[in-house]
Short mmCIF file of C-alpha atoms (C1' of nucleotides) in Angstrom, two decimals:
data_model
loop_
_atom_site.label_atom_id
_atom_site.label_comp_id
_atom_site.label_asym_id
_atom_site.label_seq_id
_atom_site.Cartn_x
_atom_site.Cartn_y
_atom_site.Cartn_z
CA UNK S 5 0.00 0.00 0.00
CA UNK S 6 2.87 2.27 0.88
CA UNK S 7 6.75 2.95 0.00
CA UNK S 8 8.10 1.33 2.58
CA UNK S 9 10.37 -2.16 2.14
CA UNK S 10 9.07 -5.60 3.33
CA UNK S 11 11.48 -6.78 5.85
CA UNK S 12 13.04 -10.59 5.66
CA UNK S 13 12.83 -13.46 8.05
CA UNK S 14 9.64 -15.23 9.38
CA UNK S 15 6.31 -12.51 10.18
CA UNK S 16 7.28 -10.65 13.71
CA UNK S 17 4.60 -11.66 16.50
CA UNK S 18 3.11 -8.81 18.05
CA UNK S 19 -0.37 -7.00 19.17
CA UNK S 20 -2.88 -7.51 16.64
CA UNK S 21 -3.89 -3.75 16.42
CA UNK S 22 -4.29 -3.25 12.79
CA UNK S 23 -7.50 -2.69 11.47
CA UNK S 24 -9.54 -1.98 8.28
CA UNK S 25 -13.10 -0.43 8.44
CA UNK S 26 -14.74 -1.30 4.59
CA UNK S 27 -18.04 0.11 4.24
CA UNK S 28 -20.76 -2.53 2.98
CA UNK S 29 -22.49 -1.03 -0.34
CA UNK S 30 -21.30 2.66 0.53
CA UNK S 31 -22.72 4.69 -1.95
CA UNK S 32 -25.79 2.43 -2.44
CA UNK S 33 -26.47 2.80 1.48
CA UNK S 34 -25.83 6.33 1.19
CA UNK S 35 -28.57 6.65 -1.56
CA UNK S 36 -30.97 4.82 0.36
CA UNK S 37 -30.14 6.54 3.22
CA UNK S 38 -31.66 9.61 1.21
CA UNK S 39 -34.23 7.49 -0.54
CA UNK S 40 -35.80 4.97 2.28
CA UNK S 41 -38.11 3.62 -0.67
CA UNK S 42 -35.30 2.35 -2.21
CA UNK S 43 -34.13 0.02 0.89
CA UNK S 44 -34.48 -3.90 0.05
CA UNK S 45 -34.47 -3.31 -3.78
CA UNK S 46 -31.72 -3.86 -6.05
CA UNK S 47 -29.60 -0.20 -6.62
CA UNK S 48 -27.09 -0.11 -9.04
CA UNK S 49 -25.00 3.17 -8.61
CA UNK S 50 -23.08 4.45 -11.82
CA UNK S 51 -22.93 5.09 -15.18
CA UNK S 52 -26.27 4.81 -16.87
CA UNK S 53 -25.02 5.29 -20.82
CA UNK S 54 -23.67 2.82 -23.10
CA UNK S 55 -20.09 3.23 -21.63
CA UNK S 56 -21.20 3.48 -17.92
CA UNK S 57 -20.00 1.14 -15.59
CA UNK S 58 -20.99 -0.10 -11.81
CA UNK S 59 -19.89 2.01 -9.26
CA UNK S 60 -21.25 0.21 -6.47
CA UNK S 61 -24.65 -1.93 -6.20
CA UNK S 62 -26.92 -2.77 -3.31
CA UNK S 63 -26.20 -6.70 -1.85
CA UNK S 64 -29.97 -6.92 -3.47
CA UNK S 65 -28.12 -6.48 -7.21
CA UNK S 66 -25.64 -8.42 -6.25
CA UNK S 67 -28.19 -11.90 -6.04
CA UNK S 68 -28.47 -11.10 -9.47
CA UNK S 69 -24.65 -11.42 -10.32
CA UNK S 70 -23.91 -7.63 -10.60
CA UNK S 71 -20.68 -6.16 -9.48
CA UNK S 72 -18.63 -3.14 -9.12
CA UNK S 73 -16.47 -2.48 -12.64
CA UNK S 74 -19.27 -4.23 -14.33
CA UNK S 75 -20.36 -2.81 -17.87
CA UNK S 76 -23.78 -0.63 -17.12
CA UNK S 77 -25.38 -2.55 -20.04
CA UNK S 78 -24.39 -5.86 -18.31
CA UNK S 79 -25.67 -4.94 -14.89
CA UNK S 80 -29.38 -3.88 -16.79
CA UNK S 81 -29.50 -7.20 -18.39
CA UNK S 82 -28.88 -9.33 -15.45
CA UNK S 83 -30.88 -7.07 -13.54
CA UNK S 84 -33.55 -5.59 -15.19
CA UNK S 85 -35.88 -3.92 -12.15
CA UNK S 86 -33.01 -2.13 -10.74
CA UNK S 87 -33.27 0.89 -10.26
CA UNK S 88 -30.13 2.59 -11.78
CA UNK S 89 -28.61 6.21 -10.06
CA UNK S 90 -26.06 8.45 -11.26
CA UNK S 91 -24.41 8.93 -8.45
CA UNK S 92 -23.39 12.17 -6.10
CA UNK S 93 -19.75 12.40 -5.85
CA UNK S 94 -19.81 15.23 -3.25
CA UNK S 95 -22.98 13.56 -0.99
CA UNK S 96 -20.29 10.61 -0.75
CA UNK S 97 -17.22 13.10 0.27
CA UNK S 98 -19.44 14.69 2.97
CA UNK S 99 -20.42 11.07 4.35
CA UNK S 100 -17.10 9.54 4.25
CA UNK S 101 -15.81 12.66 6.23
CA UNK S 102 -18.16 11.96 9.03
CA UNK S 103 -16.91 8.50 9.12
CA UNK S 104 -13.37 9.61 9.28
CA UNK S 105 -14.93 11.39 11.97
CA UNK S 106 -15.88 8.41 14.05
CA UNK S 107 -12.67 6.61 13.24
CA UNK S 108 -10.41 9.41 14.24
CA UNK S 109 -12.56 9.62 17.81
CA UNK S 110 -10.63 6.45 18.74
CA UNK S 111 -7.11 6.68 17.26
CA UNK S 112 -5.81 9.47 15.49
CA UNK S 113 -3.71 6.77 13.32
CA UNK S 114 -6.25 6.56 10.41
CA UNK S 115 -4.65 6.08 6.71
CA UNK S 116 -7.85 6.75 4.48
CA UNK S 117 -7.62 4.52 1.37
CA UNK S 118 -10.83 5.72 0.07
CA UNK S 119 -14.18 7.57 0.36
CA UNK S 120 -15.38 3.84 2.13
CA UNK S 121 -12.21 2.20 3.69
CA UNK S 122 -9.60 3.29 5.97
CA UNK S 123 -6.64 1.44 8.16
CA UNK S 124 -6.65 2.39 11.82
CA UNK S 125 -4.00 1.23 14.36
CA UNK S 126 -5.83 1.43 17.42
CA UNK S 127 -2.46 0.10 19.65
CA UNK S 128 -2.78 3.70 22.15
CA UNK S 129 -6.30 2.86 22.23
CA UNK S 130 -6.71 -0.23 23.98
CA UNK S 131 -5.99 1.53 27.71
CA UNK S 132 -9.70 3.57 26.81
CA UNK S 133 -11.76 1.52 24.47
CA UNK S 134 -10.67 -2.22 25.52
CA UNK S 135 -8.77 -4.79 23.09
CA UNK S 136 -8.94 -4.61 19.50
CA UNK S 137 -11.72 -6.98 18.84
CA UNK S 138 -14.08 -4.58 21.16
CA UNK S 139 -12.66 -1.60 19.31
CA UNK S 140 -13.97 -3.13 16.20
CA UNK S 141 -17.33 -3.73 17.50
CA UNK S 142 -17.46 -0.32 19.56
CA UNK S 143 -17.10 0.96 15.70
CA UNK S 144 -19.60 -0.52 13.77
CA UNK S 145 -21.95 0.01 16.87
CA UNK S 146 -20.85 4.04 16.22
CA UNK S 147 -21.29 3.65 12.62
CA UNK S 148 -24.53 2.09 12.59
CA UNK S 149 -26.12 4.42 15.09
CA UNK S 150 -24.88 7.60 14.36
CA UNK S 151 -25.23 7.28 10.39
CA UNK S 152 -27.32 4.49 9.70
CA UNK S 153 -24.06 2.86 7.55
CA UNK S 154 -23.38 -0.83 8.32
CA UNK S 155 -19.20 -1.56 8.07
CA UNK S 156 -17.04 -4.82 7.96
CA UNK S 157 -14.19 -4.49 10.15
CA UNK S 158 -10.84 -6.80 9.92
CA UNK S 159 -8.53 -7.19 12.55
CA UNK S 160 -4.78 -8.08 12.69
CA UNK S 161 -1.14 -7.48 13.23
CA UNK S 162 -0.60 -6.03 10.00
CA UNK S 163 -2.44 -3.99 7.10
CA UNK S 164 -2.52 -6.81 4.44
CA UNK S 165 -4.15 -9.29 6.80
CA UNK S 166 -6.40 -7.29 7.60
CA UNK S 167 -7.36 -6.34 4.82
CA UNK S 168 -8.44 -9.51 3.71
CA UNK S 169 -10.10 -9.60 6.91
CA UNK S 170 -12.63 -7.56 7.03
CA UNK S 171 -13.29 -9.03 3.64
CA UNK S 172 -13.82 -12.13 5.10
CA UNK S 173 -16.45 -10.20 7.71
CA UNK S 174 -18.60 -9.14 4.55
CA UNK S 175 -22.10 -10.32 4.23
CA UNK S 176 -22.41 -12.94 1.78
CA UNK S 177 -24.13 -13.46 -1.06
CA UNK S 178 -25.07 -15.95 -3.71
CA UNK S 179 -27.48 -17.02 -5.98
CA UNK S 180 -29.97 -18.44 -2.63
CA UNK S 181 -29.69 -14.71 -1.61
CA UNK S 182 -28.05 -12.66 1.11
CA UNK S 183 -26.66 -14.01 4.36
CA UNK S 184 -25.56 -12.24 7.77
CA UNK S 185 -21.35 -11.56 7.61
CA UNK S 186 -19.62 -11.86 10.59
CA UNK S 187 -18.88 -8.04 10.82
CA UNK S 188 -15.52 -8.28 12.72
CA UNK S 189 -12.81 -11.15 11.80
CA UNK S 190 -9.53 -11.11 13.56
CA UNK S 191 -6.54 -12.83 12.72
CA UNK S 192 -4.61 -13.67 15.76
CA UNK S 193 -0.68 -13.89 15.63
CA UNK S 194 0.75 -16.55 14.53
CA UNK S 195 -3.21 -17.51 12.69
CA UNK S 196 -1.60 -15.55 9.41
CA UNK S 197 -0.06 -18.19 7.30
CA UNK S 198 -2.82 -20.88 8.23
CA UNK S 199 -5.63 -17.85 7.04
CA UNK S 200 -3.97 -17.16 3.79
CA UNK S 201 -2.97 -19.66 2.04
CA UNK S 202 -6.09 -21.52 1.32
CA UNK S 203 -7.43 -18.32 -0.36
CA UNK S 204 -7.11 -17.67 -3.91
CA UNK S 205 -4.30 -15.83 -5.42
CA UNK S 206 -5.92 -12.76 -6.97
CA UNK S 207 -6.94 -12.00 -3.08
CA UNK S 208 -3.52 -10.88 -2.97
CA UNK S 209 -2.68 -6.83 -3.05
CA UNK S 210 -1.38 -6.64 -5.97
CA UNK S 211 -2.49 -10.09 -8.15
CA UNK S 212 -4.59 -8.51 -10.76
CA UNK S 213 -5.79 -10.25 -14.04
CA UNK S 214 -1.81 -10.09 -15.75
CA UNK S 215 -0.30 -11.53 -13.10
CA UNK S 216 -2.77 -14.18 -12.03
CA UNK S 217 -2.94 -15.31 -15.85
CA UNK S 218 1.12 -15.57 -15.42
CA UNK S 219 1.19 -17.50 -11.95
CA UNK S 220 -1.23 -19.67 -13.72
CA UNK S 221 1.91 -20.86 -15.49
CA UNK S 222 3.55 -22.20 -12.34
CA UNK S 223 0.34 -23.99 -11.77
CA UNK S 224 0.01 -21.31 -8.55
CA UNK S 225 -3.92 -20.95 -7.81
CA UNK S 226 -3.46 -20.37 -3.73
CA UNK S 227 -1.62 -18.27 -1.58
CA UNK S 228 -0.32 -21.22 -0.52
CA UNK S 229 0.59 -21.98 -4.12
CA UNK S 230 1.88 -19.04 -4.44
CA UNK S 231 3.87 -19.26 -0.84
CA UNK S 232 6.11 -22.74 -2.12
CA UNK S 233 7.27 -21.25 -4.80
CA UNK S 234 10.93 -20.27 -4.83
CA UNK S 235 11.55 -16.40 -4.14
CA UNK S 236 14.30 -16.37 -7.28
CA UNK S 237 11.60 -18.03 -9.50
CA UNK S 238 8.62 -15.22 -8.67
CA UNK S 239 11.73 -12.56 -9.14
CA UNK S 240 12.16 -13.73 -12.81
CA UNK S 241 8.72 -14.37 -13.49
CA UNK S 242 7.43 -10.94 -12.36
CA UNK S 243 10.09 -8.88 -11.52
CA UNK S 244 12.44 -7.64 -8.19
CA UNK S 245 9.61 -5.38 -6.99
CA UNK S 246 6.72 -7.53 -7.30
CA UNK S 247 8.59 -10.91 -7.03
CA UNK S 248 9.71 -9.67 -3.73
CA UNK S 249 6.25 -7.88 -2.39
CA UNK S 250 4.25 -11.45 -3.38
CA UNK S 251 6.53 -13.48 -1.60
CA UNK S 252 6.57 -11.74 1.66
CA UNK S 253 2.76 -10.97 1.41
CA UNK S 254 2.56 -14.91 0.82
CA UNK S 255 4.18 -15.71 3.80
CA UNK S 256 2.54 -12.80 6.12
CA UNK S 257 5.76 -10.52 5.89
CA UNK S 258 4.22 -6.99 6.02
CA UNK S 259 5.24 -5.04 8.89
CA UNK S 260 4.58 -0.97 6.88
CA UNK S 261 2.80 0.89 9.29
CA UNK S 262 -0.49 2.59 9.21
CA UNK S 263 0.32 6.57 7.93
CA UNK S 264 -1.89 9.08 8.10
CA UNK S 265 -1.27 12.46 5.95
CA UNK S 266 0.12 10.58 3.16
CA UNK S 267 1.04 13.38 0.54
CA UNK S 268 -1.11 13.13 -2.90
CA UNK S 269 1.59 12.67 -6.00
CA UNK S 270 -0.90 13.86 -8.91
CA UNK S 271 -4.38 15.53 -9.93
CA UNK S 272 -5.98 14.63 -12.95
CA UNK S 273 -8.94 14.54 -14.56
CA UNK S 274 -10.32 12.32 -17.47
CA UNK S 275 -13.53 11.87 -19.21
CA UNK S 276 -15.16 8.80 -21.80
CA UNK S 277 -16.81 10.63 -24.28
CA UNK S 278 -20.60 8.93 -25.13
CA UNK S 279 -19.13 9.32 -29.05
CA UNK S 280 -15.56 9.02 -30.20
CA UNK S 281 -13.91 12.41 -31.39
CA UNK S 282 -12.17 11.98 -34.96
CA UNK S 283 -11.02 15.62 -34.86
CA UNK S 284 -8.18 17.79 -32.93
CA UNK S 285 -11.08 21.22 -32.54
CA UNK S 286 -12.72 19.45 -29.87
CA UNK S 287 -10.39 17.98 -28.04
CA UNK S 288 -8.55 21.40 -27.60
CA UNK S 289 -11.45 22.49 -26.39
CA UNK S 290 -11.47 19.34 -24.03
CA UNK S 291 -7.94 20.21 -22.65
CA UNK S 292 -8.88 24.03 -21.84
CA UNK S 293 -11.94 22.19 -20.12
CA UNK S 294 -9.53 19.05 -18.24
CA UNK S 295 -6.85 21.86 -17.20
CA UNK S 296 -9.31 24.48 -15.65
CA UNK S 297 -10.54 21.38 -13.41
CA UNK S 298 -7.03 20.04 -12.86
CA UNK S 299 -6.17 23.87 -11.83
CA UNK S 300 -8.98 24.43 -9.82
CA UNK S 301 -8.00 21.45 -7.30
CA UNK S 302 -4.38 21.87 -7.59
CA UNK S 303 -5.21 25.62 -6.38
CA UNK S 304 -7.97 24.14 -3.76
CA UNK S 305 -5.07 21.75 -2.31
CA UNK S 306 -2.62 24.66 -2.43
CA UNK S 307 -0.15 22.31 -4.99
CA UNK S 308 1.62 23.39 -8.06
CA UNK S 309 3.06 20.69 -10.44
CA UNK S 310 5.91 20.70 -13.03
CA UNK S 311 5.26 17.77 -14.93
CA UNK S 312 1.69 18.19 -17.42
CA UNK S 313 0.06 14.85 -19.24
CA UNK S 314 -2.08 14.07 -21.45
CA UNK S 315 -3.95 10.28 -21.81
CA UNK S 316 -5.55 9.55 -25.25
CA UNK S 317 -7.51 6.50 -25.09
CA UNK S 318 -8.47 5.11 -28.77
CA UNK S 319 -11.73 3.73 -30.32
CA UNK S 320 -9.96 -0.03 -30.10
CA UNK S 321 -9.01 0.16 -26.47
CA UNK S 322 -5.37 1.42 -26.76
CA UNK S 323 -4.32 4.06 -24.92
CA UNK S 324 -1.38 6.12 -25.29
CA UNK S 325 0.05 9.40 -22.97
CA UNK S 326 2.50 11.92 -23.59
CA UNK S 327 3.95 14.31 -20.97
CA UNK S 328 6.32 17.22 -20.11
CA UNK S 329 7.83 18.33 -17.20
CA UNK S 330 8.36 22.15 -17.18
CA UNK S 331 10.79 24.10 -15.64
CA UNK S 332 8.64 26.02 -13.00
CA UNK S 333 5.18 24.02 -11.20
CA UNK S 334 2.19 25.77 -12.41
CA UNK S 335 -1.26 25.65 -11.25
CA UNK S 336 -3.36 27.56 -13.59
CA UNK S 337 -5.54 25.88 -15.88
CA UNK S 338 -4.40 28.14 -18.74
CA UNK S 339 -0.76 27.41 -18.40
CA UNK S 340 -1.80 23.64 -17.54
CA UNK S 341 -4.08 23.79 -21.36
CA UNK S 342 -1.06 25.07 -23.29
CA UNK S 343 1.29 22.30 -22.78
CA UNK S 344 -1.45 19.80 -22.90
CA UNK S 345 -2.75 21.50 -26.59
CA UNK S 346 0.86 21.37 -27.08
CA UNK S 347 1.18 17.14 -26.36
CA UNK S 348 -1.78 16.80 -28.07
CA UNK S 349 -0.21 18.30 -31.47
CA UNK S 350 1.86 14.84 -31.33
CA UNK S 351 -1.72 13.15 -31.39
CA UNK S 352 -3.59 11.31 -34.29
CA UNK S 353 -6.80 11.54 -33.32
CA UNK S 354 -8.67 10.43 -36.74
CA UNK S 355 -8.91 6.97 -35.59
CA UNK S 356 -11.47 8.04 -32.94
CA UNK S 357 -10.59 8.84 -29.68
CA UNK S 358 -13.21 7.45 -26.70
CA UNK S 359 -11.42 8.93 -23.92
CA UNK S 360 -9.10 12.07 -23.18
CA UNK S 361 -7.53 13.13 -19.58
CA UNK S 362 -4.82 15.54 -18.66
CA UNK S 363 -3.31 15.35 -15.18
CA UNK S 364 -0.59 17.05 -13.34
CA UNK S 365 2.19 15.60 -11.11
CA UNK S 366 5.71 16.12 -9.60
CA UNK S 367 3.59 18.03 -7.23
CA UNK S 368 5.07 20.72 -4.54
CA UNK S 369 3.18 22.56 -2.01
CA UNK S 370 2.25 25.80 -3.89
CA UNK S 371 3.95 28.11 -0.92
CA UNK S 372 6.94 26.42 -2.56
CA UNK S 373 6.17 27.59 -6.11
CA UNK S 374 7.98 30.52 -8.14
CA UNK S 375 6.10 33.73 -8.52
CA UNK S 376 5.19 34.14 -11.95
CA UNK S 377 4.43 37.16 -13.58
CA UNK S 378 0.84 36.56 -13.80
CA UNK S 379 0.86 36.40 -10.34
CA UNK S 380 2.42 39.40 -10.04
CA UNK S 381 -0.02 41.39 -12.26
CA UNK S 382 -3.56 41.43 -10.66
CA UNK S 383 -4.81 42.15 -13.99
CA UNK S 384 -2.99 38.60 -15.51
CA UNK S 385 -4.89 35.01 -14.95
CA UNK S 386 -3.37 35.49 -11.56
CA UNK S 387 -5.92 38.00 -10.22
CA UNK S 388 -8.52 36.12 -12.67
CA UNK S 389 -8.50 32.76 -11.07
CA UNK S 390 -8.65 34.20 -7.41
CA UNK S 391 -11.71 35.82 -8.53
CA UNK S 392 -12.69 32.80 -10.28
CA UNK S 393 -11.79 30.18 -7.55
CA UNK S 394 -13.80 32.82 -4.77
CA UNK S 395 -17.08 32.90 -7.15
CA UNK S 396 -16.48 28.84 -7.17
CA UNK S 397 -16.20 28.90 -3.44
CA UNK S 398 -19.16 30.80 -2.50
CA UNK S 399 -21.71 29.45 -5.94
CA UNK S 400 -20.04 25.54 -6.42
CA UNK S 401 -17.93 24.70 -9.53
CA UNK S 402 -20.21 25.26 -12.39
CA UNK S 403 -20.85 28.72 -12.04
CA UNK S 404 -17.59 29.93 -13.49
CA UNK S 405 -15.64 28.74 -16.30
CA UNK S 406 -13.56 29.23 -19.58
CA UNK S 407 -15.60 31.34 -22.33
CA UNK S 408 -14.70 28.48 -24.97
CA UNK S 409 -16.54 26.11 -22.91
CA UNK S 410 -19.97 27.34 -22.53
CA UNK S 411 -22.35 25.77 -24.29
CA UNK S 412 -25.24 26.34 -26.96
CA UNK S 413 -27.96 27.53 -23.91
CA UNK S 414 -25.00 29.87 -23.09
CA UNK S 415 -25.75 29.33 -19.16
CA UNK S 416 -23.92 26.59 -17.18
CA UNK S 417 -20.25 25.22 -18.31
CA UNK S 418 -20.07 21.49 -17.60
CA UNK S 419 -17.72 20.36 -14.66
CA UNK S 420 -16.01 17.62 -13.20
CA UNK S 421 -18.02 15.29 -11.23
CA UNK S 422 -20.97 15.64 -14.17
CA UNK S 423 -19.87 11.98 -15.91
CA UNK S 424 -18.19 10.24 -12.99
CA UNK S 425 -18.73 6.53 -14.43
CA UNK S 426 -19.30 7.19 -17.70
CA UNK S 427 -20.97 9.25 -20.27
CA UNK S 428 -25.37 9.26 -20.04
CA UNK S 429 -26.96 8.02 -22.71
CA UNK S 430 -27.23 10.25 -25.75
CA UNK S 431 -24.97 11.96 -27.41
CA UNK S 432 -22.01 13.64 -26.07
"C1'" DT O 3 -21.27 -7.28 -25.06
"C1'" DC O 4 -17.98 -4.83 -23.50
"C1'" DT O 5 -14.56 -2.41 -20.62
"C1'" DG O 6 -15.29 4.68 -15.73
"C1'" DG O 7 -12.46 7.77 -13.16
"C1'" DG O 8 -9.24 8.80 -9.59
"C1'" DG O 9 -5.06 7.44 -8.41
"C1'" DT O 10 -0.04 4.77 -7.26
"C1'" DC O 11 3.83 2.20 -8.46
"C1'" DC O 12 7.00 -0.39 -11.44
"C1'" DT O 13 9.73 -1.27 -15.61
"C1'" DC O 14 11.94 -0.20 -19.73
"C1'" DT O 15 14.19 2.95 -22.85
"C1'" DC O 16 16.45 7.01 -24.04
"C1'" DT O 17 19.29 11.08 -23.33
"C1'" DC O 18 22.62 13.71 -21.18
"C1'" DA O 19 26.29 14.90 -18.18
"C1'" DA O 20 30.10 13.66 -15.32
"C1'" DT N 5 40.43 14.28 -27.95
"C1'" DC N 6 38.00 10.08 -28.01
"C1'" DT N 7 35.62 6.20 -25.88
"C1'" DG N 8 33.22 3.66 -22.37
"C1'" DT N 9 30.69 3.60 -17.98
"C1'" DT N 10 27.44 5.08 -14.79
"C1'" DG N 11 23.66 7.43 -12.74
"C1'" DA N 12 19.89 10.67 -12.86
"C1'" DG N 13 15.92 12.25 -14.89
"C1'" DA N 14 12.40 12.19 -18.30
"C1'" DG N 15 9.02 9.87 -21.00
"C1'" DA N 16 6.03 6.06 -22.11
"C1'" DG N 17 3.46 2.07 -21.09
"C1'" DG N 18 1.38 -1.23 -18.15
"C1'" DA N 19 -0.60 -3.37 -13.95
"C1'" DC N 20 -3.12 -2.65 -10.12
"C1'" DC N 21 -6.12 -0.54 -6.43
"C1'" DC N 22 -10.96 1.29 -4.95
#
DNA sequence: TCTGGGGTCCTCTCTCAA
DNA sequence: TCTGTTGAGAGAGGACCC
């Protein structure tokens, strides 16, 4: 999950303190938190157009076979009566604070890994709240009451363990229907090797379709599989890096702590398009679009970055980038559209182009950053976008935006956030 | 029948300077 | 002056995570 280097030698006993809070269905239960008409049907959250996908899906959808990732159209045919929502980016944000919220009033020690899923290492916690296992409970319990949001909680004496977990604490479901999870699993020391190995492979972090389909080679379908192979032979296979990481993972080696604050490395921001763009016009008019977003949050984080790219993903699936790193950081989206109008000069985009994204990175903390001379002159994009970022503040993100951008009605300039798994149906 | 958007990290290749 | 080595940094692509 982090930087830091797996250590040698057999796993370390010690405390299990580790844990990892997933919410069950987050943005499903959020919605029918909103909705309570909605509560025992199937909700599919996500992309409703031909290129949507699942975001997340009630346990109710998930009878029917549907999953997160899944193609939209997929989902609709296995599950017809479902009812099908968009989605509210910012609605999520606000609940996943409040459950930060909760976590952070037992340990400060919380690494958030996503709106719906955080590690907490609860060891200065135990004198006030009891062991780890109570913790746990004493959580959910919090969860539950306080926001209505039901959470599987995995316990252990390190992250990756845990991980798997509270994964193991999820309700479960097949095609009889939905059973009960156990809501808190703990591994206890010296339990790790016994609880891994009999699961598959792809449970490991980092085992994704690629690699699986190449330990399928070495006839490696368990952990355990995966645990008696030689450390030299997973090296070769898949690299120092990974070789390395799978091996100790396999044999319960994972002693990086849990780190709160972790610094972000880069902002993007990249869209599917509902029909492919065979022309360079509108795609320039996509990058002024991308960068003002990109800006905005760089400039809403207080970051600056030096290196700009563009991604270009093509009617068949491939997708290419191209990048520069400039001299200075910069955080404004005109400066950030420039170079990317510039990369995308190198671009063909006649074969049709589905998908276009430009992101920033080589970040530094903008109190860092070089004085330009548009910040200088009030009068330049400096004094422009503190304007522009205030009106933003007070009246939300579409009220202000490039004049290039607005469209045909001439009144609202479409933001970030609007397609957030996929374009709706119609055209784009 | 297809395959989102926000990210991180790793590997390989190339260039350039010491 | 020329050649070879090495390391850093940039650029591109790919795999993976939620």
């Amino acid at each position: 999950v982090t930087g830091q280097p797996f250590t040698a030698g057999p796993p370390r006993p010690r405390d299990p303190t580790i844990l990892h809070v997933d919410m069950d269905a987050f943005y499903a239960s959020v919605e029918v938190l909103q909705d309570p008409t909605l509560a025992g049907k199937p909700v599919i959250v996500g992309g409703a157009g031909p290129r949507g996908v699942v975001a997340s899906c009630s346990y109710e959808a998930r009878v029917h076979g549907v999953h997160s990732a899944m193609p939209s159209t997929r989902a609709r045919r296995l599950c017809p009566d479902a009812v099908f929502l968009a989605g509210r980016h910012d609605l999520y944000g606000e609940y996943s604070a409040r459950i930060h919220d909760v976590f952070k009033s037992f340990t400060p020690l919380v690494e958030g890994i996503a709106l719906d899923e955080a590690f907490l290492d609860v060891a200065g916690a135990r004198r006030l709240f009891g062991t780890p296992i109570a913790i746990a409970a004493l959580i959910r319990a919090r969860l539950r009451e306080t926001l209505g949001l039901h959470a599987s909680v995995g316990v252990a004496t390190s992250k990756f363990v845990a991980k798997l977990a509270s994964k193991a604490a999820k309700p479960v479901v097949d095609w009889d229907g939905i059973r009960p999870g156990r809501g808190v699993v703990a591994v206890a020391p010296g339990g790790e090797v016994a609880f891994l190995h009999p699961l598959p492979v792809q449970s490991l972090w980092g085992v994704g379709p690629a690699t699986r389909q190449r330990l399928e080679r070495f006839g490696v379908r368990t952990i355990g599989d995966l645990a008696a192979l030689p450390e030299a032979t997973l090296v070769s296979a898949l690299g120092a890096a990974v070789g390395h990481q799978l091996h100790a993972l396999a044999w319960a080696r994972d002693d990086r702590a849990v780190e709160p604050d972790l610094p972000v490395k880069s902002v993007g921001h990249e869209e599917t398009y509902a029909r492919d763009h065979h022309e360079r016009a509108p795609l320039r008019r996509e990058a002024v679009r991308l960068a003002d977003s990109v800006g905005s949050r760089l400039r809403r984080h207080r970051l600056a970055g030096r290196t700009v790219s563009i991604k270009v993903r093509f009617h068949d699936f491939r997708t290419i980038s191209r990048s520069r790193t400039l001299p200075a950081p910069v955080d404004l989206g005109p400066e950030i559209a420039r170079v990317a109008c510039d990369l995308l000069e190198q671009v063909d985009p006649s074969p049709g182009v589905r998908l276009f994204g430009v992101s920033v990175s080589n970040l530094v903390d903008d109190a860092s950053r070089q004085l330009t001379l548009a910040d200088v002159d009030a009068g330049g994009w400096g004094g422009v976008t503190a304007a522009v970022d205030e009106i933003r503040g007070r009246f939300g993100d579409g009220a202000v935006g490039p004049a290039t951008l607005v469209d045909a009605s001439g009144l609202r300039v479409k933001r970030e956030g609007d397609t957030q798994w996929g374009p709706a149906a119609g055209p784009g």
